[in-house]
Short mmCIF file of C-alpha atoms and ligand atoms in Angstrom, two decimals:
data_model
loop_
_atom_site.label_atom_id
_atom_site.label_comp_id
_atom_site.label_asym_id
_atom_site.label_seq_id
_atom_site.Cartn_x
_atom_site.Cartn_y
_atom_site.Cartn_z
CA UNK A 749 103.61 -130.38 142.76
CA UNK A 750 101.91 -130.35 146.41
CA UNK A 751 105.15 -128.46 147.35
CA UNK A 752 104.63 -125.80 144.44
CA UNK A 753 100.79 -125.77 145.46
CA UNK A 754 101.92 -124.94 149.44
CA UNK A 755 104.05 -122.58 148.36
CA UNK A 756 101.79 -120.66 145.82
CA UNK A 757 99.35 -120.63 149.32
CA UNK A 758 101.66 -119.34 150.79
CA UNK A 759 102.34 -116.46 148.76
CA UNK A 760 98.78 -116.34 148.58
CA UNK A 761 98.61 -115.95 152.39
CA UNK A 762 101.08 -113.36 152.80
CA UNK A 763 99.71 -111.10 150.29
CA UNK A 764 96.38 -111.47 151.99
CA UNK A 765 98.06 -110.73 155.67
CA UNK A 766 99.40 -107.55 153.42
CA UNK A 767 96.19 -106.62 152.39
CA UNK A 768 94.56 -107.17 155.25
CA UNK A 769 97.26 -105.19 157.29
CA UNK A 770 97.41 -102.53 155.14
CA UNK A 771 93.58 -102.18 154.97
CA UNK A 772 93.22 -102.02 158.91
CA UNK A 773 96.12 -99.42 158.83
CA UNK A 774 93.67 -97.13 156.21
CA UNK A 775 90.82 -98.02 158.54
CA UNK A 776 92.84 -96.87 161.76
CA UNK A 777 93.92 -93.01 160.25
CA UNK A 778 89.90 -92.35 159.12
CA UNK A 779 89.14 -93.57 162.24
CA UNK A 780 90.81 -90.47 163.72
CA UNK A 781 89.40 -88.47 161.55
CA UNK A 782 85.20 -90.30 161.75
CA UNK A 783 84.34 -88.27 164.94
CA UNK A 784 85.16 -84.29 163.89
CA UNK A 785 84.35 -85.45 160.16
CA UNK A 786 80.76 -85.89 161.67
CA UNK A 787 80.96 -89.64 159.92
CA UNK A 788 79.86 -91.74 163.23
CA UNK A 789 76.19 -91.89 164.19
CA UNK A 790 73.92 -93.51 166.74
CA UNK A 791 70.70 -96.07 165.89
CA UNK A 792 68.30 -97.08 168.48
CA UNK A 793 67.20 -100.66 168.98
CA UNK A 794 63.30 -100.84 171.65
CA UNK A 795 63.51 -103.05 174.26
CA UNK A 796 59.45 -104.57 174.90
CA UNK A 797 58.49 -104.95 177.80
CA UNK A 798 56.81 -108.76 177.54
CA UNK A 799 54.40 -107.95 180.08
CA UNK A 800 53.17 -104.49 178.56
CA UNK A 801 54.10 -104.73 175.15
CA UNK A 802 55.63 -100.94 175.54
CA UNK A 803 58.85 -99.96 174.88
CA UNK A 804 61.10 -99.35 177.94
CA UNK A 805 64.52 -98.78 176.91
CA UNK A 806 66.93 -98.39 173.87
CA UNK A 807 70.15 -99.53 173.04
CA UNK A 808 72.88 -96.83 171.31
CA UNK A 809 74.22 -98.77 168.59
CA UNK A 810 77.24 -97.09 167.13
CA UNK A 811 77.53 -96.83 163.17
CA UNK A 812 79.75 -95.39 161.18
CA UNK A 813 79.31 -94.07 157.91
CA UNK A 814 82.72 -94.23 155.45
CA UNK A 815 82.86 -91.84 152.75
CA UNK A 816 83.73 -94.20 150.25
CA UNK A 817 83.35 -97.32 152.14
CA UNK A 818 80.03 -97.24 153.20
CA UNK A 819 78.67 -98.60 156.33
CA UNK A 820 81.23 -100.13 158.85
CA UNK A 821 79.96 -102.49 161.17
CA UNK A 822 80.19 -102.04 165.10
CA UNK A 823 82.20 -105.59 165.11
CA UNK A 824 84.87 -103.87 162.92
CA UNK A 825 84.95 -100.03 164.81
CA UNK A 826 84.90 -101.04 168.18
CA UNK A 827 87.86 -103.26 168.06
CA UNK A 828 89.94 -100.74 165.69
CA UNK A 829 88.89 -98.12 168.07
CA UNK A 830 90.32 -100.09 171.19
CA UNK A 831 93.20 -101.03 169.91
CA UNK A 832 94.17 -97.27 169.17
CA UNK A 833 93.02 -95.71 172.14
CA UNK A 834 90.39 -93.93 170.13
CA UNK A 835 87.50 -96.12 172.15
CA UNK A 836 87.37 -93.06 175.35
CA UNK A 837 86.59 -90.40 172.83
CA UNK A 838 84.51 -92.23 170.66
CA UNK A 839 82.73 -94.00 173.62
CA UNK A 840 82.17 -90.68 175.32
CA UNK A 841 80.46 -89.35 172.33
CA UNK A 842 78.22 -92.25 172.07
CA UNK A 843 77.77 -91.97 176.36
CA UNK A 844 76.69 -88.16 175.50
CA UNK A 845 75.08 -87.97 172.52
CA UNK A 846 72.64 -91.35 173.81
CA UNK A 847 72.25 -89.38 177.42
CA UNK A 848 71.33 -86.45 174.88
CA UNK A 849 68.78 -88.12 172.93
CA UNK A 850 67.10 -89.89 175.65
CA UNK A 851 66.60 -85.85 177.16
CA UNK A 852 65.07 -84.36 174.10
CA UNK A 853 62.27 -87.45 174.04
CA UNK A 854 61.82 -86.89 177.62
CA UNK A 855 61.52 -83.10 176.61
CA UNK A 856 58.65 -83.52 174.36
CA UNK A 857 56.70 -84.84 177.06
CA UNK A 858 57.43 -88.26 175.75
CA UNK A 859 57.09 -91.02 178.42
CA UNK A 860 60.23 -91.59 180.25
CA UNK A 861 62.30 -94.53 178.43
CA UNK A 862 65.98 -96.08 179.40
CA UNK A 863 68.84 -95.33 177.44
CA UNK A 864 71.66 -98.23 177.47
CA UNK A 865 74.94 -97.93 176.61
CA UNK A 866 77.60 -100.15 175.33
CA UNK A 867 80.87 -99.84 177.68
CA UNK A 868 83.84 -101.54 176.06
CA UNK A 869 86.59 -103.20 178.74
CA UNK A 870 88.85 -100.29 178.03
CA UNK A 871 86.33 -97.66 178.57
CA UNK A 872 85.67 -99.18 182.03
CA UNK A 873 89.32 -99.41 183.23
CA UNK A 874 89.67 -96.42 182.63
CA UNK A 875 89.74 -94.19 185.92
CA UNK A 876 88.57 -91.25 184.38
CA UNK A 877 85.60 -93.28 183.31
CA UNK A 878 82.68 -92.53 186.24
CA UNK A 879 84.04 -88.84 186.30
CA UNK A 880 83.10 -88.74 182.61
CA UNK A 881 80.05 -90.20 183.10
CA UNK A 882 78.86 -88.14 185.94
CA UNK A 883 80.15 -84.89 183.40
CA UNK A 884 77.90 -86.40 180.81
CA UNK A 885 74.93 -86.93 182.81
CA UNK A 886 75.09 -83.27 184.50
CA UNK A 887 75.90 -81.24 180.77
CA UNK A 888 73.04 -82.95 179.27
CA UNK A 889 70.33 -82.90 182.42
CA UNK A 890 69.67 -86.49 181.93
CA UNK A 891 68.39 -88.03 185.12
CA UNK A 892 70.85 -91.21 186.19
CA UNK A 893 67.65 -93.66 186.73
CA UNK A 894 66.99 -93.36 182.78
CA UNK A 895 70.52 -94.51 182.13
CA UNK A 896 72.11 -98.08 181.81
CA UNK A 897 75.56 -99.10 181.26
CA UNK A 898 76.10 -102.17 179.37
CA UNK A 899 79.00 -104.26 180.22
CA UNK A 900 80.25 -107.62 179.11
CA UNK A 901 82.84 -110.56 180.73
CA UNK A 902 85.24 -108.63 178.78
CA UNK A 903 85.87 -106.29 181.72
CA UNK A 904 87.81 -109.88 183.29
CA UNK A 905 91.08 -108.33 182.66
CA UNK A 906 90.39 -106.62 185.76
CA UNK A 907 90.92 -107.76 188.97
CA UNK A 908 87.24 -108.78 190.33
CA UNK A 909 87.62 -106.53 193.82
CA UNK A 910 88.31 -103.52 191.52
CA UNK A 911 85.56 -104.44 188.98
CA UNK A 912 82.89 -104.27 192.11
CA UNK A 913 84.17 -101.43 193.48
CA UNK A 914 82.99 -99.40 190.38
CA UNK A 915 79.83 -101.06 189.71
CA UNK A 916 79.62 -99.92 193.38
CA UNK A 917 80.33 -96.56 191.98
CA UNK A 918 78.07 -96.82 189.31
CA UNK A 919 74.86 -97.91 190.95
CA UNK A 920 75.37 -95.41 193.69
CA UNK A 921 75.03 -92.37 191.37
CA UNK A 922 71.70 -93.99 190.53
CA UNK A 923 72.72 -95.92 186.92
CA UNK A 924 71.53 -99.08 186.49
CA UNK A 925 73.94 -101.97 185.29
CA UNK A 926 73.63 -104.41 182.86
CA UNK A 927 75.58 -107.61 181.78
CA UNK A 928 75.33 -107.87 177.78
CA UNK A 929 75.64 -110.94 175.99
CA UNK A 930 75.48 -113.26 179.23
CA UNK A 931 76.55 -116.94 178.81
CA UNK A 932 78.74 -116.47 176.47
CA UNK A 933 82.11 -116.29 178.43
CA UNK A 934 82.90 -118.13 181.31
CA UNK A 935 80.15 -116.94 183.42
CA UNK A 936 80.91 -117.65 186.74
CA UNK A 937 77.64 -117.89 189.44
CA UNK A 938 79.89 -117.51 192.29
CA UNK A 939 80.67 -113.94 190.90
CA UNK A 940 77.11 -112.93 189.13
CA UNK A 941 75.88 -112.74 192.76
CA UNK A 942 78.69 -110.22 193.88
CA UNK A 943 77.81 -107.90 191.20
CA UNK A 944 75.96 -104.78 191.97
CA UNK A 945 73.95 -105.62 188.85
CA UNK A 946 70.36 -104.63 187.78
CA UNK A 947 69.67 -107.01 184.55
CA UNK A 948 71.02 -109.49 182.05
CA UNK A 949 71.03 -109.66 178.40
CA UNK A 950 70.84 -113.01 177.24
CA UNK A 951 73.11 -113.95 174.06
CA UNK A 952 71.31 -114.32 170.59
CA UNK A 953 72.82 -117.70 170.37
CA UNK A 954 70.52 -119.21 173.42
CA UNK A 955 67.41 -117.09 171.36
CA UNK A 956 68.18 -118.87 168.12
CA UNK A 957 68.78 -122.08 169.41
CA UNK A 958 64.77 -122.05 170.70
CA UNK A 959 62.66 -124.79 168.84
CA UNK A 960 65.90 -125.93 167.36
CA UNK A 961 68.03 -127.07 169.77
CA UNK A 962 66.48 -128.48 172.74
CA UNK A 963 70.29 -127.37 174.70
CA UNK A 964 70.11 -124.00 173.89
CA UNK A 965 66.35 -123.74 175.07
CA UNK A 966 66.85 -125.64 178.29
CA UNK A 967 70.09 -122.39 178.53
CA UNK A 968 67.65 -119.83 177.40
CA UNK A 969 65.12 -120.99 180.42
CA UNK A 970 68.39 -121.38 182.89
CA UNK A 971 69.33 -118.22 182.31
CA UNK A 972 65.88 -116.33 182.75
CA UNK A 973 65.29 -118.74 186.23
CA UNK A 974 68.63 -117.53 187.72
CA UNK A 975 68.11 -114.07 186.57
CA UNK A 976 64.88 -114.24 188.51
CA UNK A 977 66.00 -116.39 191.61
CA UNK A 978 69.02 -113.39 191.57
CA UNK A 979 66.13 -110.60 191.65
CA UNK A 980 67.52 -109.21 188.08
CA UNK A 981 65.37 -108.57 184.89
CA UNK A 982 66.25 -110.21 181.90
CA UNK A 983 66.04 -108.94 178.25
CA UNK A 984 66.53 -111.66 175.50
CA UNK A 985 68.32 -110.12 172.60
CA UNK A 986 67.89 -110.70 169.19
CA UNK A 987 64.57 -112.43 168.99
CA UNK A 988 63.29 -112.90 165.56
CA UNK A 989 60.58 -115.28 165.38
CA UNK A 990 57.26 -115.55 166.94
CA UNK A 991 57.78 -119.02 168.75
CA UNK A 992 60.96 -117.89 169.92
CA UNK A 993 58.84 -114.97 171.35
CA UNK A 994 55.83 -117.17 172.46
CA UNK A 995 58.48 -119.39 174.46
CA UNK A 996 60.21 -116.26 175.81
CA UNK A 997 56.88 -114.43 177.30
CA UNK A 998 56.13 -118.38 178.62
CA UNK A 999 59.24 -118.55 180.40
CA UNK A 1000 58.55 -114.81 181.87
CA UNK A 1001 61.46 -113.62 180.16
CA UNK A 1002 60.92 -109.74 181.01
CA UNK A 1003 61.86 -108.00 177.89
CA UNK A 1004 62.71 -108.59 174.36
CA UNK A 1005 65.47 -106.64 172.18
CA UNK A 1006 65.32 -108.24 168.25
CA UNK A 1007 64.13 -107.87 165.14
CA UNK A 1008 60.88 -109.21 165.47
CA UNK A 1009 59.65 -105.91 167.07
CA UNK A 1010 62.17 -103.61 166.15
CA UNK A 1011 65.58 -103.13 164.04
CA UNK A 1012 67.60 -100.23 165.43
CA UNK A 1013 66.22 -97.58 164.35
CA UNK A 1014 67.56 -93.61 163.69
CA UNK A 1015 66.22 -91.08 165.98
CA UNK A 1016 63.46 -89.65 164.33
CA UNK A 1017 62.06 -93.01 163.49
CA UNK A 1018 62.22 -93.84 167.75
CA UNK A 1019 60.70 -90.41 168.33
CA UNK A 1020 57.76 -91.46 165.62
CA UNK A 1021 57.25 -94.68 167.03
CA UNK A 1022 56.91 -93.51 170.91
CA UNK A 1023 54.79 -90.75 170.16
CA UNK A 1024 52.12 -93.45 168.47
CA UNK A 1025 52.66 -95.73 171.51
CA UNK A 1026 51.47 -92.66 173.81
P1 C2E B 228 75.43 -105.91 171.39
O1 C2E B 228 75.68 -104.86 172.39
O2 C2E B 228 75.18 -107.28 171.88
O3 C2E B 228 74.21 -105.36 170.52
C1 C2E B 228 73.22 -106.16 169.95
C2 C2E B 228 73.55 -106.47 168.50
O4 C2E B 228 72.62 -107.42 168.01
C3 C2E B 228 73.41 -105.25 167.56
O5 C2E B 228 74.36 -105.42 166.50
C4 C2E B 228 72.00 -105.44 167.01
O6 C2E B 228 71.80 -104.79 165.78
C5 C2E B 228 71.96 -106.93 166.87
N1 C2E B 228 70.60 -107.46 166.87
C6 C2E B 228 69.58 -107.13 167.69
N2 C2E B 228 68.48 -107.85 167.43
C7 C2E B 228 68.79 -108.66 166.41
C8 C2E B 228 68.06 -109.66 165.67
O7 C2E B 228 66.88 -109.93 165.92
N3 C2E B 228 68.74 -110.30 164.68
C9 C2E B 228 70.04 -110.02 164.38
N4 C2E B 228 70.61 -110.70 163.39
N5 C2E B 228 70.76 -109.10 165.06
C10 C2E B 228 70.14 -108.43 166.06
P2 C2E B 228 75.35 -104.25 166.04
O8 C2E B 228 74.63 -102.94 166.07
O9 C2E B 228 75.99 -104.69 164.77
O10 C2E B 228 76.44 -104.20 167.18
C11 C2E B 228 77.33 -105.26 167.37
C12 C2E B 228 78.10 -105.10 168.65
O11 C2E B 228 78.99 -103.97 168.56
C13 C2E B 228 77.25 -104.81 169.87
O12 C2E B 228 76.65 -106.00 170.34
C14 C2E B 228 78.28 -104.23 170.81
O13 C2E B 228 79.04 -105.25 171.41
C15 C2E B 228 79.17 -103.45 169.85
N6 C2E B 228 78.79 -102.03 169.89
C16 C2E B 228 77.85 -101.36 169.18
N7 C2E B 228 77.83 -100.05 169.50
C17 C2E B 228 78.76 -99.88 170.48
C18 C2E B 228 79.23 -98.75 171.25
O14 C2E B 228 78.74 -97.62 171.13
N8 C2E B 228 80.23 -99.00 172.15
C19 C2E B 228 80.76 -100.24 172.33
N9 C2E B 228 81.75 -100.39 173.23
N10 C2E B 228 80.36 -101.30 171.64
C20 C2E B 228 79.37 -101.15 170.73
MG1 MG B 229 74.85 -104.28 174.05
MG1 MG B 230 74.63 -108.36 173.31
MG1 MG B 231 77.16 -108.88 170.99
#
């Protein structure tokens, strides 16, 4: 019986795999097809300045709109899209259609915001990847000091000379640099202070864990001490709650990215809600 029952899982299991395999392979070929089919958009997530209450910056968040399956999540297109290459065009879209954006608000006389982008590892090894983005920022006539690269521990599977070397690169055409979802890897201190960086993102996880789990707060303050001992700003994403807020703006965490001000947003929406904040 337990034999019949492990087998039945199994067959269970390997239909799943099937599915599942089968499912990603339909994903993968409208993939190709999302960018010229017009089906991949950008929202826009404020970053609040805890000091000011303003908005300073925005973060491009890729979706992507199936025709029959509806929204796909980020988690799901960005791996797909690595995996099959498709992550330079798609990322370069995102890089100029967020450089784009950030122009036309600055053209309506809008105050002067930061755009960051998401950088997957790929995009970054790529050696094409600061000629693209110095392209991007000359066809749309966005200045580099409104732009931020966001990169993660991902970009490990380089070797660390070669990772410096372009966020050398980087900062000298005038972009500022960001580490995104800090303390999640294996953050190591004696690297953070070789890295021509300008802020950190904090992870969610040390954001949710504040008046619940007295480790995760004692992180939360770590990280925003060492961020300021290091002379870099730190954003805490994902903030949803008011005490989690309260504790942030005590610790002189300098920005907040979350729900509690702001979901990401669509373009017009943004444009709405910094023309009231004028
Ligand atoms: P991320 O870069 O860490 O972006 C922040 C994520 O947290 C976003 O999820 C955002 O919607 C979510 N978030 C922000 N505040 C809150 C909050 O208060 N509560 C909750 N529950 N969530 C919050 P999203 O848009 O689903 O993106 C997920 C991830 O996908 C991003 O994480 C980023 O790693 C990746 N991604 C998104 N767009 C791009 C892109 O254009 N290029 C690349 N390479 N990756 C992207
Ligand atoms: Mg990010
Ligand atoms: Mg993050
Ligand atoms: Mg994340």
């Amino acid at each position: 019986r337990a034999r019949e029952k492990g087998r039945n899982q199994y067959l269970l299991c390997s239909s799943e795999i099937k599915g599942a395999v089968k499912k990603e392979m339909q994903l993968t070929s409208h993939l190709y097809r999302a960018l010229e089919n017009d089906e991949l958009y950008i929202e826009y997530q404020p970053q609040v300045s805890l000091k000011t209450g303003k908005i300073t910056g925005v973060e491009s968040l890729l979706r992507w709109k199936h025709p029959q399956l509806g929204l796909i999540s980020p988690s799901v297109t960005i791996p797909l899209a690595e995996k099959t290459g498709l992550i330079n065009p798609i990322g370069e879209w995102v890089l100029e259609t967020a450089c784009r954006q950030n122009k036309i608000w600055q053209d309506m006389s809008i105050p002067p915001i930061l755009m960051a982008v998401n950088i997957s590892a790929s995009q970054f090894k790529n050696p094409l990847f600061i000629k693209q983005v110095e392209q991007v920022l000359k066809k749309t006539g966005l200045k580099p000091e409104f732009l931020e690269v966001e990169i993660t521990e991902s970009i490990a599977i380089m070797e660390f000379a070669e990772i410096v070397g372009k966020l050398i690169e980087i900062k000298a055409l005038g972009i500022s640099i960001a580490i995104d979802d800090f303390g999640t890897e294996y953050s190591s201190l004696g690297r953070l202070k070789k890295l021509p960086i300008h802020r950190i993102k904090m992870d969610k996880q040390f954001v949710d864990g504040i008046g619940q789990n007295h480790k995760d707060q004692a992180i939360a303050t770590a990280i925003i001490d060492l961020g300021k001992s290091l002379g870099l700003s730190v954003v805490a994403e994902g903030a949803e709650f008011e005490d989690q807020v309260a504790f942030l703006k005590t610790s002189q965490c300098d920005e907040i990215q979350g729900f509690y001000y702001y979901k990401p947003l669509n373009a017009a929406a943004i444009e709405k809600i910094l023309k009231n904040e004028e």
